[in-house]
Each structure stands twice: as C-alpha cells, then as structure tokens.
CSV table of C-alpha atoms and ligand atoms in Angstrom, one decimal:
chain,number,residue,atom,x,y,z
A,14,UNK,CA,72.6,-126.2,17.8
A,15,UNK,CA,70.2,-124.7,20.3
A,16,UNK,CA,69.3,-121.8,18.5
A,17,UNK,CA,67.8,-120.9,15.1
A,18,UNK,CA,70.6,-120.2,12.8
A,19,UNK,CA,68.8,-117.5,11.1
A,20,UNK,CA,67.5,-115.9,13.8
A,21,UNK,CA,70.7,-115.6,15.0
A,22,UNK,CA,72.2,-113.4,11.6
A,23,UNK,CA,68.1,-112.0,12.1
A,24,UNK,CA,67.1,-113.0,8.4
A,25,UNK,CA,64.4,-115.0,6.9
A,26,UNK,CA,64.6,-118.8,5.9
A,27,UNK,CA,64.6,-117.5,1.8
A,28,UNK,CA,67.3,-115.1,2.5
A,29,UNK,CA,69.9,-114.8,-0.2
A,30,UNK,CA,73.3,-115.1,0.0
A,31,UNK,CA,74.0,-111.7,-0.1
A,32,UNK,CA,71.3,-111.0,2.4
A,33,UNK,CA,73.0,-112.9,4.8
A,34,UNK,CA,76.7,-111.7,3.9
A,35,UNK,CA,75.3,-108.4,4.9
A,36,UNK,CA,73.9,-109.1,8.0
A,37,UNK,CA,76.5,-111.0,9.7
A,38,UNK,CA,79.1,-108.2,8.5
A,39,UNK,CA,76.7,-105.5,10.2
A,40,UNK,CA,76.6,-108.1,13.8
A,41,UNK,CA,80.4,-109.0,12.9
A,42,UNK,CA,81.2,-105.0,13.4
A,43,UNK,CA,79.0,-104.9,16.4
A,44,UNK,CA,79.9,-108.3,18.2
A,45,UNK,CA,84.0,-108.8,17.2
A,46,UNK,CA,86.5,-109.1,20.6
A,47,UNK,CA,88.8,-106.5,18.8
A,48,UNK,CA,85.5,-104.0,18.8
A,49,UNK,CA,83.6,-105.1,21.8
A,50,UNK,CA,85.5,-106.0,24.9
A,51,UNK,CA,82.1,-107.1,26.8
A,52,UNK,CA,82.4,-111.0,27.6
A,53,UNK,CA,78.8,-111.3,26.4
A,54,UNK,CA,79.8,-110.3,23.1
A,55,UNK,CA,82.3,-113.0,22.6
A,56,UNK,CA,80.0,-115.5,23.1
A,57,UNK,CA,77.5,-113.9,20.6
A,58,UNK,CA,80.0,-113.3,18.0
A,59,UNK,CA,81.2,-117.3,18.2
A,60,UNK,CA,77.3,-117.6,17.7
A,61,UNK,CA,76.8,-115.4,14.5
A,62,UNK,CA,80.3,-116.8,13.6
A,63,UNK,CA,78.8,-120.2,13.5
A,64,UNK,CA,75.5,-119.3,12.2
A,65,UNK,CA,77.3,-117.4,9.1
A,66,UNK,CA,79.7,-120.4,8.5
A,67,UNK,CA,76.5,-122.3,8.0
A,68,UNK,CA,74.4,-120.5,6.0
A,69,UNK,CA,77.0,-119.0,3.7
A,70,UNK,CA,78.1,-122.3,2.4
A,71,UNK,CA,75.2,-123.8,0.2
A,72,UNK,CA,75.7,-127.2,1.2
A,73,UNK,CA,76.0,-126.5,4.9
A,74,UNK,CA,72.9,-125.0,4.0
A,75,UNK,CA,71.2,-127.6,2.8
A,76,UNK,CA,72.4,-129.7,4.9
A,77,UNK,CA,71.2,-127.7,7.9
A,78,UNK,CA,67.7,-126.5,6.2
A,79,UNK,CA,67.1,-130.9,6.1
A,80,UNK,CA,67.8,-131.1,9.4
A,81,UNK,CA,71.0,-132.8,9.4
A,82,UNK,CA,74.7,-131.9,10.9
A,83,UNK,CA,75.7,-129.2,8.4
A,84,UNK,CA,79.5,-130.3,9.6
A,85,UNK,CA,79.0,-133.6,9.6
A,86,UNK,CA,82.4,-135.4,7.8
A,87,UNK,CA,84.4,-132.1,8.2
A,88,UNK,CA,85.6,-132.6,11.7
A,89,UNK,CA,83.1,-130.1,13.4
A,90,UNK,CA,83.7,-126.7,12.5
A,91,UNK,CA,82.0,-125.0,15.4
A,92,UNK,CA,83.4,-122.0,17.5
A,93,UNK,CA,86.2,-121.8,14.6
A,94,UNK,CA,84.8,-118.3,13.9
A,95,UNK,CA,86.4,-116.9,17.3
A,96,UNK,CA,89.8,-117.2,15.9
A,97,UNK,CA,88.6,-114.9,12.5
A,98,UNK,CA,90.3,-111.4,13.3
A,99,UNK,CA,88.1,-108.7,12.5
A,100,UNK,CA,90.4,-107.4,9.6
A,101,UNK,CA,90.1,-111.0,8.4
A,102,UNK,CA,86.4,-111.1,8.2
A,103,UNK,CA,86.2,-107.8,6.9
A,104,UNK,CA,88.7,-108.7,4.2
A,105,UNK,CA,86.8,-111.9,3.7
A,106,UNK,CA,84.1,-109.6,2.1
A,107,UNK,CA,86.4,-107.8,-0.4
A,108,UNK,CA,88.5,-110.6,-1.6
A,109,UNK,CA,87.3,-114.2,-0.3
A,110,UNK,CA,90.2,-114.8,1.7
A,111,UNK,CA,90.7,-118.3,3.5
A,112,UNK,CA,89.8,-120.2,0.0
A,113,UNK,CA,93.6,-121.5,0.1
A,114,UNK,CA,93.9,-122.1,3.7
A,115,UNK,CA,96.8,-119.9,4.4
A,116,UNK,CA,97.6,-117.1,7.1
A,117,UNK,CA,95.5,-115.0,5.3
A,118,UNK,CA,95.9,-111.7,4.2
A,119,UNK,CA,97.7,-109.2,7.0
A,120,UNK,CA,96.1,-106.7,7.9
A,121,UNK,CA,96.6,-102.7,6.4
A,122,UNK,CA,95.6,-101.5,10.0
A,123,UNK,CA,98.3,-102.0,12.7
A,124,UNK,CA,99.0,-100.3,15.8
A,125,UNK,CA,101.0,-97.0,15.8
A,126,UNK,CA,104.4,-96.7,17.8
A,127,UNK,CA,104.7,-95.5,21.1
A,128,UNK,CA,106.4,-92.0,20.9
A,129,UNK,CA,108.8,-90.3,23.3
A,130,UNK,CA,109.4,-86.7,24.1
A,131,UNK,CA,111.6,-84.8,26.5
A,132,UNK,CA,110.3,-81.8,28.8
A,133,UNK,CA,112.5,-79.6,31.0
A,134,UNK,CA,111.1,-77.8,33.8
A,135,UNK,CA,112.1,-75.3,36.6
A,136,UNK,CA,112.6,-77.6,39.9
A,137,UNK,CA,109.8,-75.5,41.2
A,138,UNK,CA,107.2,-76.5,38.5
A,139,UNK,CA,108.5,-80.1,39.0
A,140,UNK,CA,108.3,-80.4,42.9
A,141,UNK,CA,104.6,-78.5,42.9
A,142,UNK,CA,102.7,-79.5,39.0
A,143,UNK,CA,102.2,-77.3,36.5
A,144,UNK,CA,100.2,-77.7,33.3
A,145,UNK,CA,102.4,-77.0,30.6
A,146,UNK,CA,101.5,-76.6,26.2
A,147,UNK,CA,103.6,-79.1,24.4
A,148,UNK,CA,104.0,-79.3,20.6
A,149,UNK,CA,104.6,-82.9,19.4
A,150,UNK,CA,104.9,-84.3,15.9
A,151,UNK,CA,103.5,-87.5,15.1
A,152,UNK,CA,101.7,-89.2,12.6
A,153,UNK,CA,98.1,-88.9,12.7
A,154,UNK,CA,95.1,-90.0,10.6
A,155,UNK,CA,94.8,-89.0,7.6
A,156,UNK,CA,91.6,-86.6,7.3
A,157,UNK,CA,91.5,-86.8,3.4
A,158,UNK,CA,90.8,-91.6,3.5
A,159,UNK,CA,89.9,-91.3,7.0
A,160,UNK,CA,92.5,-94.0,7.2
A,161,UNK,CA,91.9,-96.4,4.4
A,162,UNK,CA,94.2,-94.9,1.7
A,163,UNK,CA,92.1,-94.9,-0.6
A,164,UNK,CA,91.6,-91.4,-2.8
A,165,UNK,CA,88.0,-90.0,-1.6
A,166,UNK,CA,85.1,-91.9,-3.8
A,167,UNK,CA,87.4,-95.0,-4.1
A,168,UNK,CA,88.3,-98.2,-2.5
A,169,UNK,CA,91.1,-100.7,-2.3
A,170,UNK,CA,89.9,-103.7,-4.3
A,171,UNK,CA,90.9,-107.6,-4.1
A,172,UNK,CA,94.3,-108.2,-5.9
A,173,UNK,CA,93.9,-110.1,-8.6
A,174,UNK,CA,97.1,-112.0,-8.3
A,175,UNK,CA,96.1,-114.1,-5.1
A,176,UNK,CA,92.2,-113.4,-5.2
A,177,UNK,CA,92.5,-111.5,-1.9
A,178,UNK,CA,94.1,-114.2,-0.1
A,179,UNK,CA,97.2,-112.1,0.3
A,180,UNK,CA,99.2,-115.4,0.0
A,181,UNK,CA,100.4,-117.4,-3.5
A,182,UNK,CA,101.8,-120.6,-3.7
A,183,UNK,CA,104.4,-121.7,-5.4
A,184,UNK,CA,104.6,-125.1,-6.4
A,185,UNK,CA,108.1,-126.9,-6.9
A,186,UNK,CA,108.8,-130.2,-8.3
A,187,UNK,CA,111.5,-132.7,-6.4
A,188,UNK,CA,112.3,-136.3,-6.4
A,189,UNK,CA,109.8,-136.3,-4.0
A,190,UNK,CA,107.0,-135.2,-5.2
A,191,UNK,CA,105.8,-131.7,-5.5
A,192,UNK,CA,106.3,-129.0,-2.6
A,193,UNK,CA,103.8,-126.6,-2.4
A,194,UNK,CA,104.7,-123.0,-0.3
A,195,UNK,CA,103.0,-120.4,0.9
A,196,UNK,CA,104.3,-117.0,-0.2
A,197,UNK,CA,102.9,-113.3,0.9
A,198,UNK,CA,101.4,-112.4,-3.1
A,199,UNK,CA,104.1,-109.8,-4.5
A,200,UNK,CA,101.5,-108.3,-6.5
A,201,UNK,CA,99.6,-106.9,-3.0
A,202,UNK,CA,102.5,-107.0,-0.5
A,203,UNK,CA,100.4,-109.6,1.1
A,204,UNK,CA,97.5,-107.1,1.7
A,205,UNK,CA,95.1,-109.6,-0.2
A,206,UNK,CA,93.9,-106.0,-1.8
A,207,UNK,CA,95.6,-103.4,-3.7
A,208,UNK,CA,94.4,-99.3,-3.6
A,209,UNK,CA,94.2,-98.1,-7.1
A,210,UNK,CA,94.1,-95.0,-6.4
A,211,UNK,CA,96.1,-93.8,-3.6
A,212,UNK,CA,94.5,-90.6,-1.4
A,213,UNK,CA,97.0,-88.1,-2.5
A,214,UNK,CA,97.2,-86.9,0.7
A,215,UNK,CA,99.0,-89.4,2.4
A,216,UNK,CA,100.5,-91.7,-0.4
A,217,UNK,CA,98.0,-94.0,0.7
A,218,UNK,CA,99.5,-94.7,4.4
A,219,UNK,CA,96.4,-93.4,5.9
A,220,UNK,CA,98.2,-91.0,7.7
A,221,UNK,CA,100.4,-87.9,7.8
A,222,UNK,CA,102.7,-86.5,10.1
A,223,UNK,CA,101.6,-83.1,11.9
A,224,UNK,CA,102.6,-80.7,14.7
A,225,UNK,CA,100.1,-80.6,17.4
A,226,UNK,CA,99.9,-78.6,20.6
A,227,UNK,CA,99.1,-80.6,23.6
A,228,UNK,CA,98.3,-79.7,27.0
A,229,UNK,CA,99.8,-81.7,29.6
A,230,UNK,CA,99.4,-81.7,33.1
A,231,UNK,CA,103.0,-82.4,35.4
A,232,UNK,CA,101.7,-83.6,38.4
A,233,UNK,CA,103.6,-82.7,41.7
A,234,UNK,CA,106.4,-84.1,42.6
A,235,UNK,CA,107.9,-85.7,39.0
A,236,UNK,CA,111.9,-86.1,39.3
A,237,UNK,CA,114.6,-86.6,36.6
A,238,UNK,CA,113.5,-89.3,34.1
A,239,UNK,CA,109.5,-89.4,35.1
A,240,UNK,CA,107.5,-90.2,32.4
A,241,UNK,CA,104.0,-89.4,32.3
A,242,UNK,CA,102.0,-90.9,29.6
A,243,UNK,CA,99.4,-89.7,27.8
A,244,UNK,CA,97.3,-92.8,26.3
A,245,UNK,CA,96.6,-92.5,22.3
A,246,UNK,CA,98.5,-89.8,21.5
A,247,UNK,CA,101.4,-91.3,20.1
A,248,UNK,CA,101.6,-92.6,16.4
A,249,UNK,CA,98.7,-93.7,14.5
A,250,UNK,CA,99.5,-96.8,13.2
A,251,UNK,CA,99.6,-97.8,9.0
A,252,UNK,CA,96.0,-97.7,7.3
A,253,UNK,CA,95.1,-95.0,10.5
A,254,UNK,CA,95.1,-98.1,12.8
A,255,UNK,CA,94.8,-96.8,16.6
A,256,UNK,CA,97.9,-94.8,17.8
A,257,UNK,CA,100.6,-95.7,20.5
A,258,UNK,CA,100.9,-94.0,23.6
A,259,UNK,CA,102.9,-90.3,24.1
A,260,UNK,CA,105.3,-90.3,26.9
A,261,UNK,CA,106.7,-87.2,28.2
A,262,UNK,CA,110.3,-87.6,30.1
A,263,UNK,CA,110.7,-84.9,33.0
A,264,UNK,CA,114.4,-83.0,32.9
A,265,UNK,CA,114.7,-80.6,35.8
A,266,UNK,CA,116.8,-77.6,34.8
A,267,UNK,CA,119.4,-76.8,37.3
A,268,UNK,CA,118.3,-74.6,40.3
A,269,UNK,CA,120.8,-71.3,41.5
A,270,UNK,CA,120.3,-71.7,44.9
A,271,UNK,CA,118.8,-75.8,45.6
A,272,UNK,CA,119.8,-79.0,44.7
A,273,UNK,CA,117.7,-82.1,45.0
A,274,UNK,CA,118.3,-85.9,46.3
A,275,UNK,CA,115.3,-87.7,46.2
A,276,UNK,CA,112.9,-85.4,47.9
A,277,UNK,CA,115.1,-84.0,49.9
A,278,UNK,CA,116.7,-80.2,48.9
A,279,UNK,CA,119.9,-79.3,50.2
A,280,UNK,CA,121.4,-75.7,49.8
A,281,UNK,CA,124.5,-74.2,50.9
A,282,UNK,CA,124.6,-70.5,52.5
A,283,UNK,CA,127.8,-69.1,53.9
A,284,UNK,CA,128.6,-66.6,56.7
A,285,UNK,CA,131.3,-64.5,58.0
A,286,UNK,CA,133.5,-65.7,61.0
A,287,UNK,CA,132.4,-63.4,63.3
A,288,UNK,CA,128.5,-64.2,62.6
A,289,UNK,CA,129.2,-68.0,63.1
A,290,UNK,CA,130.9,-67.1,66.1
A,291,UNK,CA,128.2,-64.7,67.8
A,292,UNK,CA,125.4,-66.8,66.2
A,293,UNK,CA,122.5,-64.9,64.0
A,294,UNK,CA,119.6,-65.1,62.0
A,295,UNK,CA,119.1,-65.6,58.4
A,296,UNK,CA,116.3,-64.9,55.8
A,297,UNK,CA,116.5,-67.2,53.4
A,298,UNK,CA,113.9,-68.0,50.0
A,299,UNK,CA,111.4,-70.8,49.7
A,300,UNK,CA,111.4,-73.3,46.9
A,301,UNK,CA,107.7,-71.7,46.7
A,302,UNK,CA,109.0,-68.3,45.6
A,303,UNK,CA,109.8,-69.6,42.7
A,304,UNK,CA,106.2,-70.1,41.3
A,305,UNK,CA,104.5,-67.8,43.9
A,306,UNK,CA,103.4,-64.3,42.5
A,307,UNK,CA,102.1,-61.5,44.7
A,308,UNK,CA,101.5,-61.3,48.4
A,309,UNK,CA,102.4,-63.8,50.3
A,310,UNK,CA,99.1,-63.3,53.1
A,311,UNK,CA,97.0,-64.1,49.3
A,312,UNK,CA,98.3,-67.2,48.1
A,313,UNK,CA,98.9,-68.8,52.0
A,314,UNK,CA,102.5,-70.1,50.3
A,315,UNK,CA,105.7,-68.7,52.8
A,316,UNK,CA,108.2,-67.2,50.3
A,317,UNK,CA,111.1,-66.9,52.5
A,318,UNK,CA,111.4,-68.4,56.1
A,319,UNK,CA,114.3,-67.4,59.2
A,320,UNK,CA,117.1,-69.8,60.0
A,321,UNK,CA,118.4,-69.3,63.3
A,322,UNK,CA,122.5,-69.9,63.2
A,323,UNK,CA,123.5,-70.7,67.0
A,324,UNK,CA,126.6,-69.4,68.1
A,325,UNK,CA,129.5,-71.2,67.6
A,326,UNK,CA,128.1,-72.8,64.2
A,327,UNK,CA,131.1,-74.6,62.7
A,328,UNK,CA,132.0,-74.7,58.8
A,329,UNK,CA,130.5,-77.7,57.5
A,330,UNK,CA,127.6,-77.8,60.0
A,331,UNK,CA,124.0,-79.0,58.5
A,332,UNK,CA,120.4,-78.3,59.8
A,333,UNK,CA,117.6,-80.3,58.6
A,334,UNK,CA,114.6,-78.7,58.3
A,335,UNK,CA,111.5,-81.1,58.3
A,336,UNK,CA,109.0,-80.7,55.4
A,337,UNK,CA,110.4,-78.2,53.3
A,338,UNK,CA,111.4,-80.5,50.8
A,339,UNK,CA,109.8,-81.4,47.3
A,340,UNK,CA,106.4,-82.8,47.6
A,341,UNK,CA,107.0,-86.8,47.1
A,342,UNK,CA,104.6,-88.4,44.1
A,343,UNK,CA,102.4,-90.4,46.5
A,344,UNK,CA,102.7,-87.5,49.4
A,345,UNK,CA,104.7,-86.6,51.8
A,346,UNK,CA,107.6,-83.8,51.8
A,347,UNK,CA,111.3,-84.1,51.7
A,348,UNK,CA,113.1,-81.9,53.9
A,349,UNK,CA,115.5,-78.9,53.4
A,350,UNK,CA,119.4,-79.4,54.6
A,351,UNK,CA,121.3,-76.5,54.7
A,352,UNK,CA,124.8,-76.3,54.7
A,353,UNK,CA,126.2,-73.8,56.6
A,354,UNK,CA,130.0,-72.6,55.4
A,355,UNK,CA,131.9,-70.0,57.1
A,356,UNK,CA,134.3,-67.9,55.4
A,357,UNK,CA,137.7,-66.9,56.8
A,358,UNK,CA,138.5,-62.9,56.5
A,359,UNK,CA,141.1,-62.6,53.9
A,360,UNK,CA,141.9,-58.4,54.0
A,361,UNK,CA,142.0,-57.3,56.9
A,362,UNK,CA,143.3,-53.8,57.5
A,363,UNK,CA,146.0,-53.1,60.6
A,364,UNK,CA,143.1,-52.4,62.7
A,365,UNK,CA,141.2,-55.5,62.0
A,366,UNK,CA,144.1,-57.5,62.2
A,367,UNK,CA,145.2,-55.6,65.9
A,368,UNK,CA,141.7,-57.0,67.0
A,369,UNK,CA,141.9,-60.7,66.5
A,370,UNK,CA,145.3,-60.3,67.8
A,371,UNK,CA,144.0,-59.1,71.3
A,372,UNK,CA,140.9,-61.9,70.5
A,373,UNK,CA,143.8,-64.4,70.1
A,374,UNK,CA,145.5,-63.6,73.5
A,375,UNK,CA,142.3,-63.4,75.3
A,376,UNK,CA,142.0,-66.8,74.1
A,377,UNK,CA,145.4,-68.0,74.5
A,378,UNK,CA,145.5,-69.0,70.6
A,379,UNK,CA,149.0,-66.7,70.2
A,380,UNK,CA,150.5,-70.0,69.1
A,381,UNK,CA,148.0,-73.1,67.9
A,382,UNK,CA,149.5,-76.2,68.0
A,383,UNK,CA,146.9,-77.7,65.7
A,384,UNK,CA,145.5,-81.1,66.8
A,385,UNK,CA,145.9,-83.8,64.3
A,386,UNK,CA,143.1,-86.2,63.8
A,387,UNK,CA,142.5,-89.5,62.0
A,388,UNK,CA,140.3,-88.3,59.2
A,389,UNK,CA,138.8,-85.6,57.4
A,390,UNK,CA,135.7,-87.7,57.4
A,391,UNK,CA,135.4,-88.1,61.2
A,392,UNK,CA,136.7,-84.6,61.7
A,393,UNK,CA,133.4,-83.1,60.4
A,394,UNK,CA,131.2,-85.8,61.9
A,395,UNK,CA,132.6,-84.5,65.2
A,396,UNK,CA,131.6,-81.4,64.3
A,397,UNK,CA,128.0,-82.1,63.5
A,398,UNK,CA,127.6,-84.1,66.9
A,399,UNK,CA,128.4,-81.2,68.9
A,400,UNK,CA,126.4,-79.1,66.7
A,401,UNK,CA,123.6,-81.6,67.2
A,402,UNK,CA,124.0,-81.8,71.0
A,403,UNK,CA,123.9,-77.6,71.6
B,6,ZN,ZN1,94.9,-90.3,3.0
C-alpha cells in the first residue's frame, strides 16, 4: 500500500462513513472500465476500489488507521474491486448488495437490440450514393425518467424482500444437512430494487417506442443485401441502457432497360436484319441518366453514348464496353455488355418479299441446306469469335 488511502478517495483522516461513501461513488462514476475506456483509468479505479473497500469497513479501518494489514486473515482482498460492475457499485449504494455473497443483483440497464430495416433503391441511386430520409421505429429513451423508470421526483428503492441483494436463499433440510440456494428475490425480479412508482410514461421500461426520421447516406456502389450500419440507433436497451446498432439492407428495384452481375451491367437492344446486315450506329442511355437532371455540358455526366454495330453483327453477338458499369464499393467500374438481338421480318408485303428473293439468288441461298452443328452452346461461341476477330 504505496499510497495514502484517503488521499486516494481525497477525504480527511476524520471523514465519516458517509463522507467517504460519497466520494468514492463520485470517482467510481468517473474512473469505472464501463464509463472510462482510458487504460489509466483502470488502474485508478482498482486504486479507489481498494481504498473504499478499506475505509468503508470499520475494522479494515482500524486496522489500517494502526498501521496494520487491514486484510490480514481474509485472504487479501486487494484489486477485488475491478471485478465490481458499475451497476453493481451503484446498486451497492441503494441496497447493500454483496452482504450474502451471491451474483448480485442484475442490472435494470442492458443493452438494446440491434434493429434491421429494409431500403429499396433505383439501381441508379445504388450504383452512384444517394442520401435518402428513412423513418424507423424503435424504442428510445424515455424523456419523462430519463431512463430509470422511475415517475419524475421519485426513485426505485431497495426491495425489502432481499435487502437489495436481488438474490434470496432458500434453505432446505436433507439427510444431509441443510442446502442452502441462491434464488433471483421474487419480490424484485432480481433487480435488488423495486420502483414504486412507475414513470407513467413508459410503464417504468425506461423507454418507449417512436417513429423517427433518419437521414442516411447510401454510399456508391451498394448491391442486393448491403447493409450499412448506423452505430446507436437501434433499440435502447431496458432501464434506457445504450441502444443496438440500425442496419439498413439495400434492395435494388428492377431496372427497364439494365440488369446487373456484380458490377458489371448487361442490356439487351435488338435490330432489324437488314441493320445487322449493313452495320449502323446506335444511341443508346447511360445508367447516369437516370439521376442526371439538366444539361449534360453542366453536370460533366454523358447521358447517352453511340454504339457502333459492324456489319454483319450476328444475333446473340456481345460488346463489352469497359467502365460503364456500376461503380464497385472500394473503386473501380464494372463494364456495360450489350447484347445485340436481331429480329427476323415477319410481314412482308409482295414487294419486300420479291426483294430478298432476288437477295437470295444473288447469294445462291434459293435452297439452304442448313448445317448441323454439335451444340447450341458452341454455335453462339462461334459466333462471338468471329465477331471478336472483325
Ligand atoms: Zn419513463
């Protein structure tokens, strides 16, 4: 014992029990682990712990004010207060818990639950963020107790029944001797203290369930399922204690014209024989247009870009385009495949059909024999080779 015991709690050597109750309560709330994650403060609150274990006890007292080892014959009690939880100490002081030795009295504050809600976005708003208003319900403190459940101007007081220990024992006879158990006190629910008069606001919980509108920022490039948390806004806990996380789960409403895999987008556009035949160019929308408003020279953002179809493009064919994709969560783009279908003509007038009769001949196609091949599969990777190699 290095230090001054009462120097430690910063009282006087004549200070009175309740003196000293007081001041190791105020360092207890300023020095606890649960309230001060500092490493320093650990160490100090062992301190106090120690110094308050001493000087709280008369004969440790006495012991200690002569001199002598205030735990001598008790098996050293030293450090022990480290493994008080705060809610234990505080309880200490309303009902004198740890008199039977037990567990102790549990705690009326406990951590909230986590809470979950679901979000659909536009695949636009997903691939490039968008800060969205959410409304949530959860529980939350309690503004009438502040938490404690207690009506305003009162306060829970020790039960009676188990003297705040929140624990009873019962005490049954056998043949071999008595057997004593430790039971959570009825009377309290095992609280240790019991709230006369419930806040009226919350049936004593310490908190009440309530819509609130949050704003929540999608950050670019969320898929299906993301989940983006937002730390302490889920449920307050019973007795107000701190509340669980929020986590928002990303659903991407179907798109008309893209779909996506991973970060890539793939989209489908289809064309007329005759324009995969003689080759052409398209104009076809950016993923951009979707959130882009007003001229395209103001916000720097291409709304629609030209895809060049060679001619001879066969049905089936894909082009990649490079970086016009979704935006991937640690950067990067995904690329755009389009998939280019060509469309047989179904009516065709006398005229039309005259035409691609004379086409036909030119050709020599009057009478296809139609070339069988080994798959379906390998049929259209065919196709994409020779569209690759042009
Ligand atoms: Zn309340």
């Amino acid at each position: 014992m290095s230090q001054d015991l009462y120097e430690l709690l910063g009282v006087d050597r004549g200070a009175d029990a309740d003196t000293i109750k007081k001041a190791y309560r105020r360092l207890a709330r300023q020095y606890h682990p649960d309230v001060n994650p500092e490493p320093e403060a650990q160490e100090r609150f062992k301190e106090i712990s120690v110094a308050y274990e001493v000087l709280s006890d008369p004969g440790k007292r006495a012991a200690y004010d002569r001199g002598g080892d205030p735990f001598g014959g008790m098996g050293g009690g030293f450090g022990q207060g480290a493994g008080f939880s705060f809610t234990d100490i505080m309880d200490a002081f309303f009902g004198g818990a740890g008199a039977t030795g037990g567990r102790g009295p549990r705690p009326r504050e406990r951590r909230g639950q986590d809470a979950l809600i679901r979000l659909e976005v536009e695949l636009a708003e997903a691939a490039f963020g968008i800060t969205r208003e959410i409304k949530v319900d959860t529980a939350v403190l309690c503004s009438t107790c502040h938490g404690e459940g207690a009506a305003p101007g009162s306060h829970p007081i020790p039960c009676e029944t188990c003297r705040g220990a929140g624990e009873v024992a019962h005490v049954q006879r056998s043949f071999l001797g008595e057997i004593r158990t430790l039971r959570p006190c009825a009377a309290c629910r095992g609280y240790g203290s019991i709230i006369p008069d419930p806040c009226r606001e919350c049936s004593g919980d310490g908190r009440i369930r309530s819509r609130r509108t949050l704003t929540v920022k999608i950050p670019a490039g969320v898929d299906n399922g993301t989940r983006v948390q937002l730390t302490g806004e889920g449920e307050v806990g019973p007795g107000g204690g701190p509340a669980g996380d929020l986590y928002v789960e990303i659903h991407i409403a179907p798109h008309p014209t893209f779909t996506r895999h991973g970060n890539d987008l793939h989209c489908t556009v289809t064309l007329p024989m005759t324009a995969a035949a003689l080759g052409t160019t398209l104009t076809l929308p950016t993923l951009e247009a979707d959130v882009v408003e007003g001229d395209e020279s103001e916000t720097g953002l291409e709304q629609s870009f030209d895809l060049d179809i060679r001619p001879g493009t066969q049905s089936g064919a894909e082009q990649v385009l490079r970086g016009r994709g979704v935006p991937g969560l640690r950067g990067g783009r995904g690329d755009l495949v389009v998939t280019v279908v060509v469309e047989t003509p179904t009516k065709l007038d006398p005229r039309q059909q005259e035409l691609l009769r004379q086409l036909a001949a030119l050709r020599e196609e009057e009478a296809p024999s139609g070339q069988v091949r080994p798959s379906q599969k390998s049929m259209f990777g065919r196709i994409r080779d020779a569209f690759n190699q042009h």
